[in-house]
XYZ file of C-alpha atoms in Angstrom:
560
model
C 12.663 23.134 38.980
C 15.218 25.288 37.638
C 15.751 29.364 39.614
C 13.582 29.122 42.678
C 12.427 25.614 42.854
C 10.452 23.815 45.190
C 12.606 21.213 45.772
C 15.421 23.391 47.095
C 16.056 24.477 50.643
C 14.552 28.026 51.591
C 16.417 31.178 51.172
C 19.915 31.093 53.131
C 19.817 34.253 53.923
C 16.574 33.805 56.130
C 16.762 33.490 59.769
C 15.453 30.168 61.074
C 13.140 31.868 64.144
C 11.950 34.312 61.806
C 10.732 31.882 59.434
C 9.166 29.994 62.466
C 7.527 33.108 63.363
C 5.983 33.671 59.823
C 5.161 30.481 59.830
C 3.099 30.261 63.180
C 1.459 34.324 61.910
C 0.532 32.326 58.052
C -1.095 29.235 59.638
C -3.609 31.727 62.331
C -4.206 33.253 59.213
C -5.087 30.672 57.083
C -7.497 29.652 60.033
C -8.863 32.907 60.082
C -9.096 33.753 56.427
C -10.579 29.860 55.850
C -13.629 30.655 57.654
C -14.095 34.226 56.311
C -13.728 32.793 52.691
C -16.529 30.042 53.126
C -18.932 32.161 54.659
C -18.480 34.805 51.489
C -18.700 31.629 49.243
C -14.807 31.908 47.638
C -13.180 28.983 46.795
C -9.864 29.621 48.700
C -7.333 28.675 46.053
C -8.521 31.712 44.198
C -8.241 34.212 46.797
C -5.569 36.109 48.232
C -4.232 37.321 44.520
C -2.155 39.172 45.852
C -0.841 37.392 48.780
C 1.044 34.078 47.810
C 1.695 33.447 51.409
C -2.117 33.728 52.458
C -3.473 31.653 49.290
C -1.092 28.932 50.183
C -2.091 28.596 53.627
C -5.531 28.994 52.766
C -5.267 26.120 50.207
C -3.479 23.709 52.213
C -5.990 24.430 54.982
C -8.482 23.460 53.091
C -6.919 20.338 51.981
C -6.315 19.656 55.626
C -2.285 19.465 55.409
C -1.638 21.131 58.902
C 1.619 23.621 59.607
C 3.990 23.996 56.932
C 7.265 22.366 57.054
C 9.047 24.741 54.649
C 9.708 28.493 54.377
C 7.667 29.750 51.130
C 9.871 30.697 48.310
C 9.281 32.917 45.921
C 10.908 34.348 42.105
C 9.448 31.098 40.341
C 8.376 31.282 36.550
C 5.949 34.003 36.275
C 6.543 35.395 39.628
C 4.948 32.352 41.175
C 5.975 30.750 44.967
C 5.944 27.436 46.467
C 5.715 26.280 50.061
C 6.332 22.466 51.967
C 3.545 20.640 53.695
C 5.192 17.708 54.542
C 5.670 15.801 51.415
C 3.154 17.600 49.616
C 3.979 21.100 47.718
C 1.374 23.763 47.090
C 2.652 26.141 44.329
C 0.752 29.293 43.293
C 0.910 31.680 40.604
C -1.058 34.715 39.780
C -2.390 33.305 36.762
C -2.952 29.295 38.500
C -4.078 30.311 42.339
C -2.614 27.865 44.892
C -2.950 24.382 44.179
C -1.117 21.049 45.482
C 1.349 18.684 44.311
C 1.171 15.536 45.764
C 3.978 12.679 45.935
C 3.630 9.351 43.013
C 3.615 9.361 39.121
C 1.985 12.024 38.271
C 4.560 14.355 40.067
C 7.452 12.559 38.913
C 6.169 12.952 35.260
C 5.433 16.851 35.900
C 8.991 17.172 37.369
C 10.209 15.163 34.324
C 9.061 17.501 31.915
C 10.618 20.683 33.890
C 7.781 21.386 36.727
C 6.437 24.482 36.597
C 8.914 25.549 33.416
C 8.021 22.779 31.229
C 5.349 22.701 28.711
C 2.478 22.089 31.413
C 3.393 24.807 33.771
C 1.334 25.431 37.062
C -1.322 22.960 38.316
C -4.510 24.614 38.090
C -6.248 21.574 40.170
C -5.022 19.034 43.294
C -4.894 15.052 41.695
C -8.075 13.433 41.448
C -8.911 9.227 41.665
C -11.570 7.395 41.330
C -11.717 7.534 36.932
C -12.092 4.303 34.539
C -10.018 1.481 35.483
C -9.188 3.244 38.859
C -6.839 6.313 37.165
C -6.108 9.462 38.585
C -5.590 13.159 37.088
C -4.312 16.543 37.832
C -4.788 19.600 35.297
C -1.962 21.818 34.471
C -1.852 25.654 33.116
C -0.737 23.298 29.532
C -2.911 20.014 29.731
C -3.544 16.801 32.041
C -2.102 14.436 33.289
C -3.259 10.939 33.712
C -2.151 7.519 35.550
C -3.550 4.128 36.147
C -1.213 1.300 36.681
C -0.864 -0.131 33.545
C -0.174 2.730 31.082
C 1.306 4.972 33.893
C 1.246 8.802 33.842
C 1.474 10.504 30.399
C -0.061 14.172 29.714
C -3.087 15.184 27.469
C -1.750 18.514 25.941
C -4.210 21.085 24.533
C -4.489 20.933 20.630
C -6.700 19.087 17.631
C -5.471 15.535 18.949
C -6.929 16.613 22.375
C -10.099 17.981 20.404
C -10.276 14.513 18.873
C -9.625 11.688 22.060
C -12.258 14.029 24.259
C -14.704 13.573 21.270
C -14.219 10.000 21.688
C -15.199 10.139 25.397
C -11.295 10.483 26.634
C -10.125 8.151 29.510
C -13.843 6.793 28.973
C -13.682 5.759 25.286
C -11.897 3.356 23.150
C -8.354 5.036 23.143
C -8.474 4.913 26.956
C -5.737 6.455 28.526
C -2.577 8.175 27.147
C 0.334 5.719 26.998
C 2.652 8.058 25.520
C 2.983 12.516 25.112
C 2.101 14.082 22.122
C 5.544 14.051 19.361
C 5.319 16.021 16.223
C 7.932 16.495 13.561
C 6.051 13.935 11.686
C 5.628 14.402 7.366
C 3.954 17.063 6.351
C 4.180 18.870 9.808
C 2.524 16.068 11.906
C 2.136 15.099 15.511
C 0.694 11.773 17.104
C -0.082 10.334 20.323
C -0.419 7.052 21.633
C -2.911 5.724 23.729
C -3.944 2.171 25.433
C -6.506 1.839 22.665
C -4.916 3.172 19.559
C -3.037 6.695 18.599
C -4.458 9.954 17.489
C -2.540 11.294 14.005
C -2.737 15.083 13.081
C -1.364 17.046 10.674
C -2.103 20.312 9.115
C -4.144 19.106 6.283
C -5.771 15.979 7.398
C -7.158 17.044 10.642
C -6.974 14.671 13.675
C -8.175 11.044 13.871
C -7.776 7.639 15.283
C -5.969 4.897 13.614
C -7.157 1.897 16.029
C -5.741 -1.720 16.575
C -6.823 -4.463 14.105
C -6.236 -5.093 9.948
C -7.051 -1.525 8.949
C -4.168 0.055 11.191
C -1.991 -3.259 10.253
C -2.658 -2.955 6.530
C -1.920 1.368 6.818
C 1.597 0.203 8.480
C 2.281 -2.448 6.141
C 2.169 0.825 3.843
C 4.409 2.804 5.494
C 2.164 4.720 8.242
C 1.779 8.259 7.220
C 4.755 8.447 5.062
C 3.678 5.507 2.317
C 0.895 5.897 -0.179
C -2.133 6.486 1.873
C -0.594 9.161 4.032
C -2.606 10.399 7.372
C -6.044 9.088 8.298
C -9.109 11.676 7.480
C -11.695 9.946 9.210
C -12.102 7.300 11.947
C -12.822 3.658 11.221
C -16.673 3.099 10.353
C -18.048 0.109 10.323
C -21.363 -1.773 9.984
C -20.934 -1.895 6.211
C -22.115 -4.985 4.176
C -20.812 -8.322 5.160
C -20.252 -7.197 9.023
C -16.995 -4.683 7.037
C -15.534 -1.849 7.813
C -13.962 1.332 6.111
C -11.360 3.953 6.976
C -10.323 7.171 4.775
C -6.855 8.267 4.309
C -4.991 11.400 2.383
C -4.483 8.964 -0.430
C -7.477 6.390 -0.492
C -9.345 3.961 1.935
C -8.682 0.729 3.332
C -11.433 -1.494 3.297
C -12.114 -4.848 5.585
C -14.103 -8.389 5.965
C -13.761 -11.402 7.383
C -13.152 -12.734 4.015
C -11.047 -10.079 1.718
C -9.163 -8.817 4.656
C -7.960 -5.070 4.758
C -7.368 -3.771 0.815
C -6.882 -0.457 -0.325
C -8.722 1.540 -2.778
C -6.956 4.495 -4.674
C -8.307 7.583 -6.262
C -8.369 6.965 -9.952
C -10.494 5.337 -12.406
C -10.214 2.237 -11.506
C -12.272 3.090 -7.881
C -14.266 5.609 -9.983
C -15.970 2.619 -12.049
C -15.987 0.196 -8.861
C -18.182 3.327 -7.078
C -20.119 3.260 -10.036
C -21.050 -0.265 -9.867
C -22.122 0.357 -6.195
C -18.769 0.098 -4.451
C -18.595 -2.981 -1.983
C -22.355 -2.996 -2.144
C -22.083 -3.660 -5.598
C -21.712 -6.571 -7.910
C -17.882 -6.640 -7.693
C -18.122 -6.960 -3.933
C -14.743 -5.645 -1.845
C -11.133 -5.060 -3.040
C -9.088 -8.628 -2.638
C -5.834 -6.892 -3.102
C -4.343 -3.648 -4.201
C -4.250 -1.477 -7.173
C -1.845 -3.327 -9.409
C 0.249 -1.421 -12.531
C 3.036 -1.510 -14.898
C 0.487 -3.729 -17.288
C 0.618 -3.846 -21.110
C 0.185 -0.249 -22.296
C 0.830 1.152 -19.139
C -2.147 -0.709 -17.579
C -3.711 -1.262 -14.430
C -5.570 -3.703 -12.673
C -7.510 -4.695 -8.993
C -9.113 -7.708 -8.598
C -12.785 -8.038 -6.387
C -14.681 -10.419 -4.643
C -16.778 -10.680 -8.036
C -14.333 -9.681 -10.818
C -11.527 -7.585 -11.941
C -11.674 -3.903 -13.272
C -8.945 -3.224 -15.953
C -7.813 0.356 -16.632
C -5.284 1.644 -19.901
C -4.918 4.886 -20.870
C -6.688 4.260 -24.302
C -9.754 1.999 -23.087
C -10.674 3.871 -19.623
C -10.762 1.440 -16.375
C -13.848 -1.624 -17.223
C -14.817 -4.546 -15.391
C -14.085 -7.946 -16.302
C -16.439 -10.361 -14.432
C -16.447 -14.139 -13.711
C -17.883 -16.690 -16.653
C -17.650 -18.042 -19.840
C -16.218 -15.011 -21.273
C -13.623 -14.124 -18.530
C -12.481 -17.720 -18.791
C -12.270 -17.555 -22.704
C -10.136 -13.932 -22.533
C -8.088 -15.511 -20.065
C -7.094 -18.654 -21.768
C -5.344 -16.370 -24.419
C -3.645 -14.213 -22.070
C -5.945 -11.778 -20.865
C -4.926 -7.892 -21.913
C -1.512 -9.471 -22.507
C -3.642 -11.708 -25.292
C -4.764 -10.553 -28.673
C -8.019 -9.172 -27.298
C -6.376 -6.451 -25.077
C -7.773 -4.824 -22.671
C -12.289 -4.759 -22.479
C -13.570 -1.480 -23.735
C -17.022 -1.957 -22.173
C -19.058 -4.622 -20.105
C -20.207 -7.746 -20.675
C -24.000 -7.491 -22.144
C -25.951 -10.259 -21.705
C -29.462 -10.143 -23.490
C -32.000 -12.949 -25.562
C -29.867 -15.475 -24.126
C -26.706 -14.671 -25.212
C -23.551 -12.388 -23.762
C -20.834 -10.125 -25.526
C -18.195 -7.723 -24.480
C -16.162 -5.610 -26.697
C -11.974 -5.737 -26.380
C -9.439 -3.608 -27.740
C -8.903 -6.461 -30.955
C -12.082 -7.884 -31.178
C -14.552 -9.180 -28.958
C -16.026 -12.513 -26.855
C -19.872 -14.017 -27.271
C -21.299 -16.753 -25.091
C -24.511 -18.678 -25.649
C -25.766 -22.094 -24.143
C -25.745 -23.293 -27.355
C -22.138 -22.313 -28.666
C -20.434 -21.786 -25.829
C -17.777 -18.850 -25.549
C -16.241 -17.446 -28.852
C -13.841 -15.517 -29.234
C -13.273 -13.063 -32.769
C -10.316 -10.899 -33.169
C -10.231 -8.559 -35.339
C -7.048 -6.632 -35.402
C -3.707 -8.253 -34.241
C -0.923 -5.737 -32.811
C 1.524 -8.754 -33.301
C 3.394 -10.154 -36.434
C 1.667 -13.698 -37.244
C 2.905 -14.786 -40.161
C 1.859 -17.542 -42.521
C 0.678 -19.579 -45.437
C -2.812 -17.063 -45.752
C -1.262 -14.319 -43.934
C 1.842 -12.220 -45.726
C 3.825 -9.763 -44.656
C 3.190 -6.608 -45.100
C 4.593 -4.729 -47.469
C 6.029 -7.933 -49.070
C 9.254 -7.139 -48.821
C 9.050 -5.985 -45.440
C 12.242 -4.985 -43.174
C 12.634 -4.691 -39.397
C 14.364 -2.015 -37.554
C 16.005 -2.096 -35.024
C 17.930 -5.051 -35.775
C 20.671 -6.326 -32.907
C 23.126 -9.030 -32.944
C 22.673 -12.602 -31.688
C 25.307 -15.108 -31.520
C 25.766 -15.242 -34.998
C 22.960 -14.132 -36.557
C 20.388 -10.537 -35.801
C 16.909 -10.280 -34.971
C 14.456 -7.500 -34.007
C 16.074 -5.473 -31.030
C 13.052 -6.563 -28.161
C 13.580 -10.376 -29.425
C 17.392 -10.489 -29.434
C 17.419 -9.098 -25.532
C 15.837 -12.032 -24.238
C 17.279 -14.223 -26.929
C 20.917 -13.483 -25.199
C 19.272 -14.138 -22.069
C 17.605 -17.580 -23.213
C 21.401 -18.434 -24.749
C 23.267 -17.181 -21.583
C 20.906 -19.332 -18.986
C 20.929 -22.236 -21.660
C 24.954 -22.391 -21.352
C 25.098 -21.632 -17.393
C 22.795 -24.603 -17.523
C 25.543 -27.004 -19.331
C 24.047 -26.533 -22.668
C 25.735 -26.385 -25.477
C 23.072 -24.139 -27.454
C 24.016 -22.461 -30.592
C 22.240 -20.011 -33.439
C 21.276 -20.807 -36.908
C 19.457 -18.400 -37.746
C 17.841 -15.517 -37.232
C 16.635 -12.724 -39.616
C 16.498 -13.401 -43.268
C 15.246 -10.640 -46.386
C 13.160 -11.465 -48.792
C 16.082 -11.847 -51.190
C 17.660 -14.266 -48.848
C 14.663 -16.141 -49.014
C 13.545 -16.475 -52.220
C 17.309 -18.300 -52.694
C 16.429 -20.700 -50.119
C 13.026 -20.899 -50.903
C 14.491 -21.873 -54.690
C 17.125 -23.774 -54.271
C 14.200 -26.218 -52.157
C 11.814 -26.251 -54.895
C 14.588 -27.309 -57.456
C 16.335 -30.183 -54.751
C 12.838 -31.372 -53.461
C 10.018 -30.280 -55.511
C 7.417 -27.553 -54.641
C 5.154 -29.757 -52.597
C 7.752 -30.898 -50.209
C 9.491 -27.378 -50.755
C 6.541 -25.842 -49.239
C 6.451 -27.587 -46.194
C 9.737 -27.166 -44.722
C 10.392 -23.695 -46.218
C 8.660 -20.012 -46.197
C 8.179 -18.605 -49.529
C 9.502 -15.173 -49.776
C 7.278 -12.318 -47.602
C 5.791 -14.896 -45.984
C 8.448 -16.289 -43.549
C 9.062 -15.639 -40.302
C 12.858 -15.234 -40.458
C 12.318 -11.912 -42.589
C 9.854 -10.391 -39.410
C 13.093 -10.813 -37.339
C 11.361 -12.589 -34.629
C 12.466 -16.528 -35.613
C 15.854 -18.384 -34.445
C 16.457 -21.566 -35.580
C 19.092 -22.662 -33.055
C 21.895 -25.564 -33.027
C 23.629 -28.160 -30.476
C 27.267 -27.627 -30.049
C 27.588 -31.690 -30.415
C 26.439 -31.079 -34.379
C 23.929 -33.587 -33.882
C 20.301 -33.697 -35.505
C 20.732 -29.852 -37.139
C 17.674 -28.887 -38.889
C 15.983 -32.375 -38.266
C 13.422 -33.932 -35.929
C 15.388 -35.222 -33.776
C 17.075 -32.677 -32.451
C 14.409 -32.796 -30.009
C 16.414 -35.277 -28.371
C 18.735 -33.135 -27.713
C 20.329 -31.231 -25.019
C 18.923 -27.633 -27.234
C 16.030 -29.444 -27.946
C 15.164 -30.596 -25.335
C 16.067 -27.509 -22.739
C 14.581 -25.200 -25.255
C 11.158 -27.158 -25.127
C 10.998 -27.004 -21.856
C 12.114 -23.134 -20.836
C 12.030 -21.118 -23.972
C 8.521 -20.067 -22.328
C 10.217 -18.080 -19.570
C 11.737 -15.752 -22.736
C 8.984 -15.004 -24.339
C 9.750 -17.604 -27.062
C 7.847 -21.189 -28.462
C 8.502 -23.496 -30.561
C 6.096 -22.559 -33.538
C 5.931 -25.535 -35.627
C 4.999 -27.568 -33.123
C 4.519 -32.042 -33.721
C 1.135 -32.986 -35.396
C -0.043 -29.696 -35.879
C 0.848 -29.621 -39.793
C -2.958 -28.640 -40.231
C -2.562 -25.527 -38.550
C 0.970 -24.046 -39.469
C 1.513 -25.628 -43.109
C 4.933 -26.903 -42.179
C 6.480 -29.907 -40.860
C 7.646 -30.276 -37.025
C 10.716 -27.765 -35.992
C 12.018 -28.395 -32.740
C 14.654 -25.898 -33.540
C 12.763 -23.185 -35.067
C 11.698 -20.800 -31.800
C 9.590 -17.780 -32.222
C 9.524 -14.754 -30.214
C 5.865 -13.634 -28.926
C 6.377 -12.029 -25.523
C 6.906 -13.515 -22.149
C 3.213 -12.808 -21.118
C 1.792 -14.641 -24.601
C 4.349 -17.725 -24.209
C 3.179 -18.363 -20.890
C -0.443 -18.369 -21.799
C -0.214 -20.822 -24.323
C 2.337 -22.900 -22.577
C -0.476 -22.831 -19.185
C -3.473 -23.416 -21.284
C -2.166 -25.697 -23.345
C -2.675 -23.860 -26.541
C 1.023 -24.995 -29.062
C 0.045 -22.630 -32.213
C -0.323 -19.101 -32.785
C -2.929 -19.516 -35.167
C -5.369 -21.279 -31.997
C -3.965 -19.042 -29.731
C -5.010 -15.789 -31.887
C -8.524 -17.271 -32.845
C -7.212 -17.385 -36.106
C -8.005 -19.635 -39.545
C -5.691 -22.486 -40.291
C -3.487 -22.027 -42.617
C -1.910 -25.140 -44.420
C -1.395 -24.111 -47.508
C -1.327 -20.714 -49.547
């Protein structure tokens, strides 16, 4: 106690046999005044308003303390007084009556925060025992304090996170006892408390609510507690959902739980807007099976469920994608990354057979034909013996350098990076060439036709405005060693053969792959690379799909 405090000596200016004298007057007194008090019916810690010295001694007769062993002292904290009964204390204020503190942890945490000048002020009852898992309290002018002997004694101060642990039955419920006080200067203005079963989070906006022990409360922290994504909890955790789950709501979305998904968030946006729609997790799609995932082609999005996917870009909305034929047939070219895009509806199954609609075309399934896939508009440059570019004479800008020769700017970025980890690798790997105009190429194309004939002309060289050196997306590249330039055997190698093997990872594949004259029209180039993207490359390469023309559901084309 800070001024007049109880646990300082009484006033040195009073004299000893005085004091004994008051003393020996208060306690016949308190005798007398006990008795007159219970016949009225007063409880005595409320009498005597206006005599500190009577309600004391009236109190701690009634608590059977005996004499007092200390002088009372007055010119506390809102002109309250304290007085000694042994090593119990019975303070009083006008506003509090007289009431006892008692030795043990509740005391030592009142005098910890200040006693009577710290945030819970006066006692306003004696200690109490006998509560859930044998705890003890005492009230204060500014909240409670409770103790058992495994969380110790930590105060319950009035307020919403008060409001919300008494709702839950207090000491009684599942938080259980306070293990910590009430801090605040959280985001946004907030405070929290801990207790034995969980804390209480408030702020300003959210109201106050639990956030209990298990994979809810360990998937919220894995997001950063109230400061990541989901923010504060608006609700408690509710469960008896389907599949034994559960569900709580945060500021920023919900995080949903089974046995089997685990704890996965669901966002506002479309994407939970069309998974509601479908019946949430008592839908078709089931529960989430991870988070929200974006930075997709377009500026896509994407979460995957227990029974499918729902896919979200600006242009085609967010749409589910569900397990089967279909799913399994858009995958195999990529997915949205492929040359379908992103679905623009469902999959609509009816008379036996299924379709859903993509950005590019669309997929069909049938027991008798199986899944099909027809594209009908290609946002990539395939060019070939039946397909042209367009206009014929066709230029592309931006152009950048690489090695020795350009190509379009997106292509010669990871070009450099394909030639840079070839060499750190201890590969000699040099360019050819890259981009070539259609003047360019009707000289080569020529000076084939005349050395070789049309026929065999035609199958190791583009005619001009239909190559793929004049898109600015081919590199023919070299071996420093010289060896097998331009030939089939530079598969063997050290260009060759790292090229065949990690061009992939760049976004780049070999287009005129062995064997597969039928489909490209030309004869096997193990040094002619293509650029298609790192997310097309790596679906061919993993479904095992070598030509653009399979790969884009598109006709053969072995000759013009």
């Amino acid at each position: 106690m800070s001024g007049g405090s109880m646990d300082q000596p009484d006033h040195p200016h009073a004299r000893p046999a005085f004091r004994g004298i008051l003393r020996r007057g208060a306690a016949a007194y308190a005798v007398l005044a006990c008795a007159v008090l219970l016949l009225l019916g007063v409880p005595a810690q409320h009498a005597h308003a206006d005599d500190p010295g009577a309600a004391i001694s009236t109190r701690a007769s009634q608590l059977g303390l005996g004499s007092a062993t200390g002088g009372l002292v007055c010119g506390l904290r809102d002109g309250g007084c304290y007085q000694w009964y042994g090593t119990v204390g019975i303070l009083w204020s006008p506003a509090s009556g007289a009431q006892p503190s008692s030795p043990g942890a509740i005391r030592q945490a009142w005098v910890a925060q200040g006693y009577e000048n710290g945030r819970l002020g006066y006692p306003t009852s004696a200690e109490t025992c006998g509560l859930a898992a044998g705890g003890c309290r005492q009230t204060y002018q500014g909240g409670t304090l409770y103790w058992t002997a495994s969380t110790g004694a930590n105060a319950a101060t009035p307020g919403a996170i008060l409001q919300a642990w008494t709702a839950q039955g207090s000491e009684n419920g599942r938080l259980g006892y306070p293990v910590g006080g009430e801090v605040c200067g959280l985001r946004d203005g907030g405070c929290y408390q801990m207790f034995a079963g969980g804390g209480i989070l408030w702020s300003p906006a959210s109201g106050a609510y639990a956030s209990t022990p298990g994979a809810i409360r360990q998937a919220w922290v894995a997001q950063g507690y109230e400061n990541g994504r989901l923010g504060y909890p608006t609700s408690g955790e509710s469960c008896g959902l389907r599949d034994a789950g559960c569900v709580q709501s945060f500021q920023g979305g919900a995080l949903y739980w089974t046995a089997a998904s685990g704890a996965q968030p669901m966002t506002p946006g479309a994407i939970r807007q069309a998974w509601a729609a479908m019946g949430s997790e008592g839908g078709v799609l089931g529960y989430p099976l991870g988070p929200e995932v974006c930075g997709m082609r377009d500026g896509g999005c994407g979460q995957v469920f227990q029974g499918g996917s729902v896919y979200w870009s600006p242009s085609t909305g967010a749409q589910p994608s569900l397990p089967g034929a279909i799913r399994w047939a858009w995958g195999t070219r990529g997915y949205e990354a492929g040359p379908l895009g992103y679905p623009v509806g469902p999959e609509i199954c009816q008379s036996g057979s299924c379709r859903q609609n993509f950005q590019r075309g669309f997929a069909t399934w049938s027991a008798q034909d199986g899944a099909r896939l027809a594209i009908t508009a290609l946002d990539t440059i395939v060019v070939n013996k039946k397909r042209p570019l367009s206009p014929i004479d066709y230029v592309p800008a931006p152009l950048e350098t690489v090695g020795s020769t350009a190509m379009q700017s997106e292509a010669a970025a990871w070009a450099r990076s394909l030639l840079a980890d070839a060499r750190a690798a201890g590969i000699g790997m040099t360019t050819v060439s890259g981009y070539r105009d259609y003047w360019s190429q009707a000289s080569l194309y020529n000076s084939y036709v005349a050395q070789y004939g049309q026929a065999q002309a035609d199958l190791i060289s583009a005619r001009p405005g239909y190559s793929e050196h004049q898109s600015g997306l081919a590199l023919d590249i070299g071996d420093s060693s010289g060896a097998c330039g331009l030939q089939a055997c530079f598969e063997n190698t050290g260009s060759g053969s790292w090229a065949r093997d990690n061009a992939w990872r760049y976004g780049f594949i070999v287009r005129y792959p062995q064997g597969y004259t039928w489909a490209t029209g030309y004869d096997y180039e193990p040094w002619h690379l293509r650029y298609v993207g790192r997310a097309a490359a790596s679906a061919m390469r993993f479904n095992g799909i070598p030509t653009l023309e399979e790969f884009y559901a598109l006709p053969a084309a072995p000759g013009y």
